Amino acid sequence: MSRRFTPSVVTANDLFEGDVVYLTPDQGWSRDLSHAQLFTDARAAEAALAQAQAQSDRLVGPYLAAARSGPNGPEPAHFREAFRARGPSNYPHGKQEAGMCRP
Amino acid sequence: MYAYSEFDRAFLRTRNTQFRAQVERRIAGNLTEEEFRPLRLMNGLYLQLHAYMLRVAIPYGTLNSAQMRQLAMIADRWDKGYGHFTTRQNIQFNWPRLNDVPDMLDALAEVGMHAIQTSGNCVRNVTADHFAGAAADEIADPRPVAELLRQWSTDHPEFQFLPRKFKIAITGSPNDRAVTRAHDIGLRTVLRNGARGFEVIVGGGLGRTPVIGKVLADFIPEADLLPYIEAILSTYNSFGRRDNKYKARIKIMVNELGLDDVRARVEARFRTLRAEWQGVDQHILNDLRRAFAPPAFRVAPTDGFDTAYQRDPGFRAFADTNLAAHWQDGYAIVTISLKAHGATPGDASSDQMRLMADLAERYGHDELRISHEQNVILPHVHKSDLPALYAALKTAQLATANIGLASDIIACPGMDYCALATARSIPVAQDIARAVAAREHDIGGLKIKISGCINACGHHHVGHIGILGLDRAGVENYQITLGGDATETAALGERAGPGFAYDQIVPAIERVLDAYLDLRRGPSEDFLATFRRLGAQPFKDALYLPEVSAHAV
């Protein structure tokens, strides 16, 4: 029996800035997790990941990160992804600086 | 201090030119990430959670004021105005852009610095006692040998692809401030019949398999040291495991082959190698000794120090806590705390870096050190200058009198930055520091060390109180170890029991401290001595009281 697929977003780091980015429904890349496309189907997610892996001229290390649906879009399912989506907790740097994350 | 030769400068120019071209090829799409990754790591460039990170080597933790100012300039121009000093005496910039890194490396080269071999399976930055050349208890300044090791290991063609990374630490004092027993090779200066040599410790290390290093040779004469170390590296290169990265460090080789077997192999290799060394290293070492000659100390009255000590309680606390004994009369070693209560351990803003550089130039014979405990040291300050130095430090939140106390915490970057981390370290350190601030002088000497994963960059195994952050079923969880020791009486801490949730770890640490204050014979019996007298049980009882055990998981 195959494992149940966990809803996921496609995420990577931007080649130039290193910042965390997410694949959006219009095939673009956003720095805001809430703009990401949430995949609930394993095949669609794998296909999107494969496309991301082909974009090595702008991305580093794409992978599928577990997420769940929230009122404002996808939310992280694990605390590591929550830190990636928000930035460090000791300074308001990264996405917090850019005003990109909600409290 | 050692100043770069034309050879060093030419080498750096070549390397930086190569790396600039590699970055350009990566951006142009001519190198894949798989091809580029080992190239950037060879130049200290990591990709972490939120950004790239550039790790810059500070050889044996020694800097001059021009170098510190350049680090401040780099922080302002290409990063976010600060740097993070690490447990390996390095500095890390957490927010560089890929396109800017070649310029950052060129700026480093202007002051004789680089990021080479701060990653990869090679000999990493050689670390040393941060009081080297100044400590009253020192047999000999270890830095000439540390610099010799740096020159020998930099770009060494045979040792660029070892089974795993390799860390060497060296001390010139019997009181070990360099954690020599937790390194792949630890070197302790010893005298035998008036001749200087080294006790060579091998196979120490923390990480997922913590091991206290073992004595491979109790005395290697100074003239034999480099060929002997080459024999160790060569043996490791041949017999260290490459099939499993978690079993690839030399400590595993020593455990699997046995110390006697390793010694026999090293000695056999040494006999072959020794003849190839014709003494060039000793000529270089003699030159290096001149480069590290003591500064021109001055003789002056210390009345101003005595008066300030009597009159100013703040200065008295600073002097009692942050000064260490210098071998030169009238001088002191000053440790500047990068652990203001609630600050990120090891972080310094560019303004703080510039101030420390100015103070080093004005009062400290132009020398600064970075300690593995993530503080900055001015190793040579005349006591008459200390009141003015203290006043200047106070203006920049750099005068916290907490060296060696409960808030002087080592913490790795943890999950706020590091891609390997399994939990946060920094906010735990910040919260503990705030919680203990009011009573830390009463608690006395205490080493709390926090790591955000089992790789143990925060040295938690050798903390009197160690904290290890883990991911337990998708939640941050913190294990406590007790009784570790990083000094010449090195010991690994003992795990206390089940871990604590993020919001329970600070109260748990406070219970351990409450127990210590109840149990000690008096203020002269520090935490570690009390632990050694009583064992772990009373502290475990304090941690896992029935009424709060529901919080432990």
XYZ file of C-alpha atoms in Angstrom, chain A residues 13-20 56-57 59-60 78-80 83-84 86-91 93-94 97, chain B residues 26-27 33 47 49-50 52 80 82 95 97-99 344 347 415-417 419 422 424 427 471 474-476:
52
model
C 16.418 28.926 -2.003
C 16.955 31.757 -4.440
C 20.318 31.390 -6.191
C 21.330 35.028 -5.781
C 19.971 36.006 -2.351
C 19.684 32.601 -0.757
C 16.211 33.575 0.450
C 13.443 30.980 0.719
C 18.987 25.619 -11.512
C 19.850 28.987 -13.047
C 17.091 28.100 -7.623
C 19.079 25.950 -5.225
C 6.606 21.757 10.762
C 8.494 24.304 12.875
C 11.526 24.204 10.589
C 11.315 29.437 10.566
C 12.061 29.267 6.849
C 9.464 33.773 8.766
C 13.197 34.312 9.374
C 15.360 34.149 12.488
C 13.898 34.751 15.945
C 16.735 36.902 17.344
C 16.514 39.792 14.857
C 15.776 40.148 9.558
C 15.014 38.357 6.318
C 12.453 42.966 7.456
C 27.423 29.531 -11.788
C 25.335 32.657 -12.400
C 24.719 23.616 -8.188
C 23.774 28.080 1.984
C 18.070 28.390 6.016
C 17.430 31.974 4.917
C 24.150 32.298 2.215
C 23.399 43.390 7.925
C 26.990 42.555 12.375
C 23.349 37.467 4.941
C 24.469 37.807 -1.589
C 26.174 35.380 -3.939
C 27.212 38.153 -6.348
C 22.809 36.810 20.848
C 27.303 38.586 17.871
C 17.609 26.654 13.762
C 17.451 30.413 13.489
C 20.155 30.098 10.809
C 20.347 24.201 7.853
C 16.963 20.431 14.771
C 16.755 26.758 18.176
C 16.564 32.290 22.087
C 13.127 17.620 17.035
C 7.749 17.798 15.174
C 8.280 19.808 18.366
C 11.445 21.402 19.769
